[in-house]
CSV table of C-alpha atoms and ligand atoms in Angstrom, one decimal:
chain,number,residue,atom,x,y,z
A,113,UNK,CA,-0.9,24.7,16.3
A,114,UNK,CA,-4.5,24.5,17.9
A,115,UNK,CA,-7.1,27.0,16.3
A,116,UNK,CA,-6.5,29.0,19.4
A,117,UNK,CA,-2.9,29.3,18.6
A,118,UNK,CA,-4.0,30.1,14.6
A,119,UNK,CA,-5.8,33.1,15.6
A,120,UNK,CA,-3.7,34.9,18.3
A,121,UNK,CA,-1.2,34.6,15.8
A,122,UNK,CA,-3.4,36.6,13.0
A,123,UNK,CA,-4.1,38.9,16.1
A,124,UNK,CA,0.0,39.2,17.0
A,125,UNK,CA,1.0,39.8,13.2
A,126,UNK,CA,-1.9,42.5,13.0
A,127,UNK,CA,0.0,44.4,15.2
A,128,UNK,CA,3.0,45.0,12.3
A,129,UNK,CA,1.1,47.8,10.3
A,130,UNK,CA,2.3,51.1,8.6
A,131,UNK,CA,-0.8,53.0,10.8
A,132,UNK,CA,-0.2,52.9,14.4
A,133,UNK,CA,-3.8,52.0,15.7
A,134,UNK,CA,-4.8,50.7,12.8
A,135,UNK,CA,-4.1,47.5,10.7
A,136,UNK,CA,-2.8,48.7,6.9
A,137,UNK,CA,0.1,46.6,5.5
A,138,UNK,CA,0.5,47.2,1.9
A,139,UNK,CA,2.8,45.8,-0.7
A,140,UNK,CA,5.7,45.5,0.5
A,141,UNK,CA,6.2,48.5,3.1
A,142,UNK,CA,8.3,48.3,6.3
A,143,UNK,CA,6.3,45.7,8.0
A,144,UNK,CA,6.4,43.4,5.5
A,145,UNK,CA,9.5,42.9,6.5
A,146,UNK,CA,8.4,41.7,10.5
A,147,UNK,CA,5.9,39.4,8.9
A,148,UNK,CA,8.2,37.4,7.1
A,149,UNK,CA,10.5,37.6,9.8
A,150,UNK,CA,8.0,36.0,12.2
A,151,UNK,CA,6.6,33.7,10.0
A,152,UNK,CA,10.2,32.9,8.6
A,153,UNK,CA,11.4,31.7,11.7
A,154,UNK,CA,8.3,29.3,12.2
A,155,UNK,CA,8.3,27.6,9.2
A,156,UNK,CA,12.0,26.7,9.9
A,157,UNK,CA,10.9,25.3,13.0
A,158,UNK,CA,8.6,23.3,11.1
A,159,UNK,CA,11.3,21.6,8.8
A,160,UNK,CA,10.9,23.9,6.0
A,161,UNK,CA,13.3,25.6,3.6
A,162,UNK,CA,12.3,29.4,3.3
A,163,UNK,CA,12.8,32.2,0.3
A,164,UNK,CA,11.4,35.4,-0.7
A,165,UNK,CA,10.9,35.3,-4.3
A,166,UNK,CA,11.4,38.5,-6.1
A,167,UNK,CA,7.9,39.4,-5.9
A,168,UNK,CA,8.1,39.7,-2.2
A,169,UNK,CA,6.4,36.1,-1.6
A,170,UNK,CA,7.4,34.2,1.3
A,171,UNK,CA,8.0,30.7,0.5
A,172,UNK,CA,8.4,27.9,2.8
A,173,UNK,CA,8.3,24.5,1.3
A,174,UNK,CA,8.2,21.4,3.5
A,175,UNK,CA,9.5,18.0,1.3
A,176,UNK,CA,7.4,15.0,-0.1
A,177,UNK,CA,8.6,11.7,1.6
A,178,UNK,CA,10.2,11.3,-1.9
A,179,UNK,CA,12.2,13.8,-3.5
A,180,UNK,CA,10.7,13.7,-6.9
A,181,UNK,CA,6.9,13.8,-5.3
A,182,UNK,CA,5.0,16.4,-6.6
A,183,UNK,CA,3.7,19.8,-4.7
A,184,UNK,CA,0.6,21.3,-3.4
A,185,UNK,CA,0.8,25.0,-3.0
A,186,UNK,CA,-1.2,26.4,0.2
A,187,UNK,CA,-1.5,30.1,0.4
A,188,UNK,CA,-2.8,33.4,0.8
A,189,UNK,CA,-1.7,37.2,1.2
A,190,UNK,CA,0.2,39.2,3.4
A,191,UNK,CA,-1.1,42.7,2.7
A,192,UNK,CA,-4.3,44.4,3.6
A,193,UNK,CA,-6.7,47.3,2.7
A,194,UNK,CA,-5.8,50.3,4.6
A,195,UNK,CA,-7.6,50.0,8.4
A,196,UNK,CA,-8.4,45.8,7.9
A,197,UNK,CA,-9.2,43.6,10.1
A,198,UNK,CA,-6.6,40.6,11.4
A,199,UNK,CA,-7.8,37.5,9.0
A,200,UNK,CA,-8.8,38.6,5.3
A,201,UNK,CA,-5.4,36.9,3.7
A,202,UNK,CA,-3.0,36.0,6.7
A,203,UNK,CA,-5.5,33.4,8.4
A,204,UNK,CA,-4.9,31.5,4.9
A,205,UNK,CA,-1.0,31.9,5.4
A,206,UNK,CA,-0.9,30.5,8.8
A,207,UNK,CA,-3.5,28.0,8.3
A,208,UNK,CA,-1.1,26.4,5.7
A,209,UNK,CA,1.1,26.4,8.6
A,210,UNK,CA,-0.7,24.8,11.5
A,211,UNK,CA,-1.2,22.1,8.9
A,212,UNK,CA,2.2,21.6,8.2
A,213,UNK,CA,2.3,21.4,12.0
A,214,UNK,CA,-0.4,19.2,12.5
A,215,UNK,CA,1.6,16.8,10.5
A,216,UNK,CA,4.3,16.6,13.2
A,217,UNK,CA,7.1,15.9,10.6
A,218,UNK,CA,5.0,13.1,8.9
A,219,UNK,CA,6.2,12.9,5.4
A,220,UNK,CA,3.4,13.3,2.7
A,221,UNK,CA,3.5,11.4,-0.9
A,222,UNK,CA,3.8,15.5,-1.9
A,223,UNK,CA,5.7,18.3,-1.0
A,224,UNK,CA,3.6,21.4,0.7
A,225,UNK,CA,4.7,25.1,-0.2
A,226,UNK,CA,3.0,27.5,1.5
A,227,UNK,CA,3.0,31.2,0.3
A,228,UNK,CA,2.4,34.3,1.7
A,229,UNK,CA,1.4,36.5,-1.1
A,230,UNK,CA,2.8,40.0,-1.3
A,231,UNK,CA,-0.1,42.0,-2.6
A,232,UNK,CA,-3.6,40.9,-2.9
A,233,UNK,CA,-6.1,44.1,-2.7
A,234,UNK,CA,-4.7,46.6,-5.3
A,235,UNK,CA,-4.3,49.4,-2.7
A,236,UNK,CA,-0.6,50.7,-3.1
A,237,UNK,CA,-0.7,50.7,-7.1
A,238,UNK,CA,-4.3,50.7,-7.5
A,239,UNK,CA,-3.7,46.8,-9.1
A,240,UNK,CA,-5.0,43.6,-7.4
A,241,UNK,CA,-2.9,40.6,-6.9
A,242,UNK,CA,0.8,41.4,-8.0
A,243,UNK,CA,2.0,38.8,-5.8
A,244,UNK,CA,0.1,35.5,-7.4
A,245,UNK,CA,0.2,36.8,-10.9
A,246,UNK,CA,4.0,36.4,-10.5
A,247,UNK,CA,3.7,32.7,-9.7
A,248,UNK,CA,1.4,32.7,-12.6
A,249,UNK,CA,4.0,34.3,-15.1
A,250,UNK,CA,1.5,36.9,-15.8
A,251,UNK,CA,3.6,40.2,-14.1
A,252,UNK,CA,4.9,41.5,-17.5
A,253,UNK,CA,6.7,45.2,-17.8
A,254,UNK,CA,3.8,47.4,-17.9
A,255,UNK,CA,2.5,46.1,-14.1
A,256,UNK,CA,6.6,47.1,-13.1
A,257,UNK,CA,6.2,50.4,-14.3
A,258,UNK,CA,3.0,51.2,-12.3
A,259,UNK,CA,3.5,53.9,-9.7
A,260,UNK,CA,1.8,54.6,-6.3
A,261,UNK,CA,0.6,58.2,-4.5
A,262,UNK,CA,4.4,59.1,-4.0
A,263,UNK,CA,5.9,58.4,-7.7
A,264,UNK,CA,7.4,55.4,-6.3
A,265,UNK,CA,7.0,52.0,-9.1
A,266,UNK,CA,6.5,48.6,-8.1
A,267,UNK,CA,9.8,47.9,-9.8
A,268,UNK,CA,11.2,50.2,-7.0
A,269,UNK,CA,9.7,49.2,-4.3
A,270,UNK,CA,11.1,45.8,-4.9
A,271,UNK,CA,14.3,47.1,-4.9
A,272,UNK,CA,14.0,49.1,-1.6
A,273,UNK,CA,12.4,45.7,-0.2
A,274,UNK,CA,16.5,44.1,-1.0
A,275,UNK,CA,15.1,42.0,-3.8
A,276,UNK,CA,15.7,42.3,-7.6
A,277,UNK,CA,12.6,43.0,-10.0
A,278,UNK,CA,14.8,41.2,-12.8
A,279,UNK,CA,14.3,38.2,-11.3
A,280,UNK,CA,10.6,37.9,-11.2
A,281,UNK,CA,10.5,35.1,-13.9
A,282,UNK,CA,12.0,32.7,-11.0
A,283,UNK,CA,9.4,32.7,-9.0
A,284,UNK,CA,6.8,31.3,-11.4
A,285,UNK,CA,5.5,27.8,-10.7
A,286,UNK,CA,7.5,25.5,-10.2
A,287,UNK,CA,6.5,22.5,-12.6
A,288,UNK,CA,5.9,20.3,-10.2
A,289,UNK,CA,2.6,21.6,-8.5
A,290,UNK,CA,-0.2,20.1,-8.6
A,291,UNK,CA,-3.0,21.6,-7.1
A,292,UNK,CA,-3.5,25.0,-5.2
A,293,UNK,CA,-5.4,25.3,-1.6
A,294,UNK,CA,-6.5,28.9,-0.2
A,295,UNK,CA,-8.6,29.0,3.0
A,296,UNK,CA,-9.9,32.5,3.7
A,297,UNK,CA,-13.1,34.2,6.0
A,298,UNK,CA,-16.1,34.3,3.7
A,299,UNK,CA,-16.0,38.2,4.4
A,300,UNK,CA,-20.3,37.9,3.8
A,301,UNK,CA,-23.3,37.0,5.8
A,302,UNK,CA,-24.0,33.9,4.0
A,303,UNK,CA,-22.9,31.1,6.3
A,304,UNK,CA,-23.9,32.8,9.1
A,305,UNK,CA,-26.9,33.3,8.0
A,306,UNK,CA,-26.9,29.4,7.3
A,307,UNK,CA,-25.3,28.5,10.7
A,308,UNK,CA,-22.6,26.5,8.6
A,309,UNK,CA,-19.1,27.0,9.8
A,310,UNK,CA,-17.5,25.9,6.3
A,311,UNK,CA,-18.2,26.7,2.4
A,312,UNK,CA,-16.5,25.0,-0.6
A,313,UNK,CA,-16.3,27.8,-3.7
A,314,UNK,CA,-16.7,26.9,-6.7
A,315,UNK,CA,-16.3,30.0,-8.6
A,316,UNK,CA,-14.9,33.4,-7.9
A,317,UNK,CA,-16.9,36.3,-9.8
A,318,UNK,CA,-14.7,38.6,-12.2
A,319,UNK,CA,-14.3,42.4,-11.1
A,320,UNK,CA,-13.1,45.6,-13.2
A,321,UNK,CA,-11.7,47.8,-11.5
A,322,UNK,CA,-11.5,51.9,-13.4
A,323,UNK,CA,-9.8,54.9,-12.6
A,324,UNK,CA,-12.2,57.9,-13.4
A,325,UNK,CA,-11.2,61.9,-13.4
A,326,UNK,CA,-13.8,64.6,-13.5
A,327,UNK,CA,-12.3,67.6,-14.5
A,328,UNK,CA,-13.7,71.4,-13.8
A,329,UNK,CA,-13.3,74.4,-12.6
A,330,UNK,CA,-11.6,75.9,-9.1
A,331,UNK,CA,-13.4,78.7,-8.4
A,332,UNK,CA,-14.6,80.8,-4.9
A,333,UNK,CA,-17.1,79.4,-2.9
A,334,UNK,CA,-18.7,83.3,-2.2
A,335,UNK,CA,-18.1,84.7,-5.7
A,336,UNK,CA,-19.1,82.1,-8.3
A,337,UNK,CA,-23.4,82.2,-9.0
A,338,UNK,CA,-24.5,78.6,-9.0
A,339,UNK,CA,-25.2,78.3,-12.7
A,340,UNK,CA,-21.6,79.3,-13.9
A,341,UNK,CA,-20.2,76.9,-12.0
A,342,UNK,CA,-18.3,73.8,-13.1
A,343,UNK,CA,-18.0,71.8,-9.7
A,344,UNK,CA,-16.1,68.4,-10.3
A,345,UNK,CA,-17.2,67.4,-6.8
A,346,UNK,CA,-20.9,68.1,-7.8
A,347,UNK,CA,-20.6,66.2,-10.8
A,348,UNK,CA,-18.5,63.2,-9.4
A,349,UNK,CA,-21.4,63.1,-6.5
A,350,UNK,CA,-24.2,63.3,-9.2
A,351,UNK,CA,-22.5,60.2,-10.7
A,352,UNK,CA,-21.9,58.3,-7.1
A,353,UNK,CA,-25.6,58.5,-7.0
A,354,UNK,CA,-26.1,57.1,-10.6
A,355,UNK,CA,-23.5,54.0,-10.0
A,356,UNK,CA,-25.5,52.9,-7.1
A,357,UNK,CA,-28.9,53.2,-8.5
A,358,UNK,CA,-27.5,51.1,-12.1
A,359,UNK,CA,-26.2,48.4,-9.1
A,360,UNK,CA,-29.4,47.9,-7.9
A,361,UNK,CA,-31.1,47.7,-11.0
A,362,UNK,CA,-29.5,44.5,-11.8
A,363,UNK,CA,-30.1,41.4,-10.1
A,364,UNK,CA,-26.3,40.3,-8.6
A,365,UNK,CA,-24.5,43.6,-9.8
A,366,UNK,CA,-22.3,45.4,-7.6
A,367,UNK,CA,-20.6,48.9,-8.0
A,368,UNK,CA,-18.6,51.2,-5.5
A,369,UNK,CA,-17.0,54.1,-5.6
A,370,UNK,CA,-14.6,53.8,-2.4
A,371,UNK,CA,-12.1,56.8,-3.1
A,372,UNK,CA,-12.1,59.7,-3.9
A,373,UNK,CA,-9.5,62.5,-4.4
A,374,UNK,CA,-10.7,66.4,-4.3
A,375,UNK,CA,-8.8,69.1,-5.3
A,376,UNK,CA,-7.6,71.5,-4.2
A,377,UNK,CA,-10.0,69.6,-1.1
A,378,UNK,CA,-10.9,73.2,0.8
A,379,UNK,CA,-14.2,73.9,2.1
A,380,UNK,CA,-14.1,77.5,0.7
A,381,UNK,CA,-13.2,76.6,-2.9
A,382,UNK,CA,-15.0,75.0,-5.6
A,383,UNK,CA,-13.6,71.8,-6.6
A,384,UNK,CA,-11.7,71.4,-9.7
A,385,UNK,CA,-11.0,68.2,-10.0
A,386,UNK,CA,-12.5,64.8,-8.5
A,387,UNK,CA,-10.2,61.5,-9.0
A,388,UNK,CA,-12.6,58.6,-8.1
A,389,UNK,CA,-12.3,54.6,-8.0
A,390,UNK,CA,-15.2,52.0,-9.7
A,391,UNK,CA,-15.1,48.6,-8.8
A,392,UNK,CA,-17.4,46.6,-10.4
A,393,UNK,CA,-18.2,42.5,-10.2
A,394,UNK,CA,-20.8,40.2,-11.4
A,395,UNK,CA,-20.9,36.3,-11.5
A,396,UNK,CA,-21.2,37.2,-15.4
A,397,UNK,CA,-18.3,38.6,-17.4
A,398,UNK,CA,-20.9,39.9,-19.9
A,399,UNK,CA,-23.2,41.3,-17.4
A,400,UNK,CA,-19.8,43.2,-15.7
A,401,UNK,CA,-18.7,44.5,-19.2
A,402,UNK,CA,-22.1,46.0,-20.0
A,403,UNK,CA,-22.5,47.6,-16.3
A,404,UNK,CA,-18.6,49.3,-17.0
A,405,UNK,CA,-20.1,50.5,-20.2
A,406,UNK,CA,-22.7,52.3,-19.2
A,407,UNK,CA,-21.1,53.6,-16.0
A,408,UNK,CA,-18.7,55.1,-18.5
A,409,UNK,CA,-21.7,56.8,-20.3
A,410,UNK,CA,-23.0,57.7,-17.5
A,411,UNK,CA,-19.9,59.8,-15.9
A,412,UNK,CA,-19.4,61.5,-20.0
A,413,UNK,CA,-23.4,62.4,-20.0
A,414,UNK,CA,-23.2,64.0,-16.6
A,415,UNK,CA,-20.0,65.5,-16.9
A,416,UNK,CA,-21.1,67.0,-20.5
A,417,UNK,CA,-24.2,68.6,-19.0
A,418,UNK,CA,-22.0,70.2,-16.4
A,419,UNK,CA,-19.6,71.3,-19.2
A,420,UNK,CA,-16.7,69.1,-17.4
A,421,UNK,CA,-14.7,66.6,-18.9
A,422,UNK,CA,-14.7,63.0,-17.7
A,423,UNK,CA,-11.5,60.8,-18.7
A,424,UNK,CA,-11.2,57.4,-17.2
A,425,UNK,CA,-8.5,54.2,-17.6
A,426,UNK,CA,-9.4,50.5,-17.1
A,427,UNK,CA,-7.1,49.1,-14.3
A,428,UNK,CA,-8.1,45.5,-14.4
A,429,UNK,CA,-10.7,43.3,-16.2
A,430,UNK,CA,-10.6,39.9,-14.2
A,431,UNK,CA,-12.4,37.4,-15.4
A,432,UNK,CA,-14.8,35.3,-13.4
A,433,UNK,CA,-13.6,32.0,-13.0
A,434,UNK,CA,-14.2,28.1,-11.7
A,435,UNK,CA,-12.6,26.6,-9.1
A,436,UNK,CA,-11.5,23.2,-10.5
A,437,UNK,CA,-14.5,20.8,-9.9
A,438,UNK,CA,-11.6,17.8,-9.4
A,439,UNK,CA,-10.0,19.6,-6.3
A,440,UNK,CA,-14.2,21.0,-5.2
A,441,UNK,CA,-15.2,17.5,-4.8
A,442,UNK,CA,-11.8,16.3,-3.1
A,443,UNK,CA,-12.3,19.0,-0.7
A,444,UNK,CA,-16.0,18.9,-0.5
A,445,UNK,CA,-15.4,14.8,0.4
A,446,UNK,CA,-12.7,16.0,3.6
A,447,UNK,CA,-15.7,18.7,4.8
A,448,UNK,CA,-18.2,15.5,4.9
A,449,UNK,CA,-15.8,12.9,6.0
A,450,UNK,CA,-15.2,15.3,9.5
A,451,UNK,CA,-18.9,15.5,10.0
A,452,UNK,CA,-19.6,19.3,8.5
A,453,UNK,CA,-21.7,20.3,6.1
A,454,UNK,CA,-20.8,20.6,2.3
A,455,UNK,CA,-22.4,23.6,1.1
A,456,UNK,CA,-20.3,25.7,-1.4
A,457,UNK,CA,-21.0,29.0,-3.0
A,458,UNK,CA,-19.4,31.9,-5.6
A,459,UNK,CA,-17.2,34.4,-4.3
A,460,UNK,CA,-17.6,38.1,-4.6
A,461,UNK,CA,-14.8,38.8,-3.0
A,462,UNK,CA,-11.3,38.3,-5.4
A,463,UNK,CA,-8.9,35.7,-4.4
A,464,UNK,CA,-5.1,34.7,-4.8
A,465,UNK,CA,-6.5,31.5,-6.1
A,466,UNK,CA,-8.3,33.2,-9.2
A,467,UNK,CA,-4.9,34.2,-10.3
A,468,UNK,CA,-3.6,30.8,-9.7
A,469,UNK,CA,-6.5,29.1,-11.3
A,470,UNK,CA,-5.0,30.3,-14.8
A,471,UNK,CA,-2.4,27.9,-14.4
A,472,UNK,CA,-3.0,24.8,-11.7
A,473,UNK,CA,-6.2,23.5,-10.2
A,474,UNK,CA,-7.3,25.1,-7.3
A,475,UNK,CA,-9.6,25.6,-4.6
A,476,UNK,CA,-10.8,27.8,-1.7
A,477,UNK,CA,-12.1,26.6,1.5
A,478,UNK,CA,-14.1,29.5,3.1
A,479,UNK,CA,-14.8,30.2,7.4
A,480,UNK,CA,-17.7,31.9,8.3
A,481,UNK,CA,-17.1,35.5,9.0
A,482,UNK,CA,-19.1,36.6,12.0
A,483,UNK,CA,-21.6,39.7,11.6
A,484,UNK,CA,-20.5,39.0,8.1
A,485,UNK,CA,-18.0,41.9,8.5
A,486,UNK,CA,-14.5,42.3,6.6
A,487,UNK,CA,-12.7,45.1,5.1
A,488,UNK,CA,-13.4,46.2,8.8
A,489,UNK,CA,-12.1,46.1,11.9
A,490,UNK,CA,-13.8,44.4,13.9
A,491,UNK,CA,-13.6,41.6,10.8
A,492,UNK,CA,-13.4,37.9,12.9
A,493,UNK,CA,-13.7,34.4,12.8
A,494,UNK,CA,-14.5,31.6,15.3
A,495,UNK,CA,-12.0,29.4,16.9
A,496,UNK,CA,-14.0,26.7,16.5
A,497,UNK,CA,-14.7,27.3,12.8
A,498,UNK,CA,-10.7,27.6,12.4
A,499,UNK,CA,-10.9,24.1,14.3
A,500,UNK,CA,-13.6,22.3,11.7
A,501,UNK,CA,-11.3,24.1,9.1
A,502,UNK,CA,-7.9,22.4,10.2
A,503,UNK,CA,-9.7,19.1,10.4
A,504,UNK,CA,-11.0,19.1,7.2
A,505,UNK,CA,-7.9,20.4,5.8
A,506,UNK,CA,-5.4,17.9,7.6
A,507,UNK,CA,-7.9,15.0,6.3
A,508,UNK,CA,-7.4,16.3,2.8
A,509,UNK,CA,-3.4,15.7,3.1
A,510,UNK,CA,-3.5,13.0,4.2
A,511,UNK,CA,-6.0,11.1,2.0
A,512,UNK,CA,-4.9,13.1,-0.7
A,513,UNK,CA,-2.2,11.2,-3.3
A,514,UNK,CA,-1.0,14.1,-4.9
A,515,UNK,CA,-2.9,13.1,-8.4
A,516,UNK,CA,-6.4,14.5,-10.2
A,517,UNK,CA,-8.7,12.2,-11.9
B,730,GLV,C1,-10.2,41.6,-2.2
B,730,GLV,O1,-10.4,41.6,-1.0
B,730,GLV,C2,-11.2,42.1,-3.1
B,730,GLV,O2,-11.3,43.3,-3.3
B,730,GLV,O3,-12.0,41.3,-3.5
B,731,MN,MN1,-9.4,41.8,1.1
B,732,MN,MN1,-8.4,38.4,1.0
């Protein structure tokens, strides 16, 4: 596959989306189901055996030139924030595939599964990466039960997806992987900014993710005198404000509040209750815990001046964590050896491959997104970045011996 091919195909899959217009493919709704069937019927092309492990991840493995070689896992995720662009996750997917092509049946001393995650972004349950932490073993019973904005569970919407939620322990690693790859657009201005097409990462900062609830009062909008009001709106607005000015306070902090629910949401009633999201993420765990604390404080103060109550629930507390400095400098070593520059750099972004790192080595090769721009859109990537990707990816396989020092 030439980088040309590698993006049209992003571009083509795109086009399978729950929002006519749009691109929003969540865990595992309807057109899941066309992405695995397109991408199924490639990687059998390709010589490889293809399942759909219980979690919903597609799984094509091509074999090691001897059966009991071990095996690199390439990957990244099918699903997307509601109205993404065509390359954050499935540009990882199908670059695993245009290396399997690029090997034109050439047996490797290791195997190469390649993995399209189910969920990644936490948008349908409001919980990030459901799809790796069932490789890692880490999808316990609680994470089943989780419901989305219809009542419907994860362990349900496997079931309507034809697979069987009991089964979720098979699909954690197998034990013989190695080492775990993700390539993915930087989705930030950095190496643009740089005028480098490629980044090695060597960490990938932790994120908290709350669910906060701001409780009041419905009342008329003609009626009720300003200071007997107990607007939820007001208050949740009042704490917007406060979030952003904390972020800014601290060098390397960020905070959003990116949804919001009103009720009853009419522009003649005063809002009785505002549901609202915090995501939160510094390259320090500490730093991230004590920015959630007083975020917390900060929504009880406001909402006790207001006489409202403010409840909230932690949804995940990821860690911040290293990309294995083995793998880095292997990878780093392929960037130089096909005459790019090795620069490498944290993520703010979250990643498959944080999940993954628990449990094998792994690293991420990031493309320079251009304008910066993801969770957009117009979200991009070069063809001849794709092209300095793919070369510095197929020199990795094939100096690579399937071993760690
Ligand atoms: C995933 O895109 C994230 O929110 O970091
Ligand atoms: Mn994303
Ligand atoms: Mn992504």
């Amino acid at each position: 596959m030439t980088a040309e091919e590698v993006t049209s195909l992003c571009r083509k899959l795109a086009e399978y989306t729950e929002e006519p217009g749009h691109i929003t493919r969540t865990f595992l709704s309807g057109p899941m189901h066309d992405v695995h069937r397109e991408l199924t019927a490639r990687m059998e092309r390709l010589g490889m055996t293809v399942t759909v492990d219980a979690a919903g991840n597609l799984r094509g493995f091509y074999p090691p030139r001897n059966r009991a070689g071990p095996r690199l896992l390439i990957g990244s995720h099918l699903d997307t924030v509601p109205r993404a662009g065509a390359f954050d996750g499935i540009l990882g997917v199908i670059m695993g595939l245009a290396l399997v092509s690029a090997l034109d049946g050439k047996r490797l001393p290791f195997g190469i599964e390649v993995i399209g995650f189910s969920e990644e972004e936490g948008v349908r349950f409001g919980f990030p990466f459901i799809g790796s932490r069932a490789l890692a073993g880490s999808l316990d019973a609680s994470c089943l039960e989780r419901r989305d904005a219809n009542g419907v569970s994860v362990a349900d919407s496997i079931r309507s997806f034809g697979l069987d939620p009991a089964r979720i322990p098979e699909a954690a690693l197998p034990k013989d992987v190695r080492a775990y790859l993700e390539f993915h657009i930087e989705q930030g201005p950095e190496l643009e900014s740089r005028g480098f097409p490629l980044a090695v990462v060597e960490q990938i900062v932790g994120q908290s993710r709350l669910a906060f609830c701001f409780t009041g009062k419905a009342g008329h909008a003609g009626t009720t005198p300003m200071r007997l009001r107990q607007d939820a709106l007001a208050a949740a607005a009042e704490w917007i404000g406060f979030v952003e000015d904390h972020a800014l306070s601290v060098p390397g902090l960020v905070a959003t509040v990116g949804h919001i629910e009103v009720e009853p949401n009419a522009g003649n009633v005063i809002a009785g209750a505002v549901r609202a999201s915090l995501d939160v993420r510094h390259a320090y765990d500490a730093v991230r815990h004590q920015a959630v604390r007083h975020l917390v404080e900060g929504a009880q103060g406001i909402a006790k001046a207001r006489r409202l109550q403010a409840e909230w629930e932690e949804r995940l507390n990821q860690p911040a964590v290293a990309m294995n400095p083995g793998l880095v400098n292997k990878l780093s070593a392929s960037v130089k050896a096909t005459g790019f520059p090795v620069f490498t750099m944290p993520s703010g972004a979250g990643h498959d491959a944080m999940i993954l790192a628990e449990r094998v080595p792994s690293a991420m090769l990031f493309l320079r997104s251009p304008g910066g721009l993801s969770h957009h859109p117009n979200e991009d990537v070069l063809q001849a970045d794709v092209a300095a990707a793919l070369k510095a990816g197929l020199h990795f396989l094939e100096n690579w011996d399937g071993n760690l020092d």
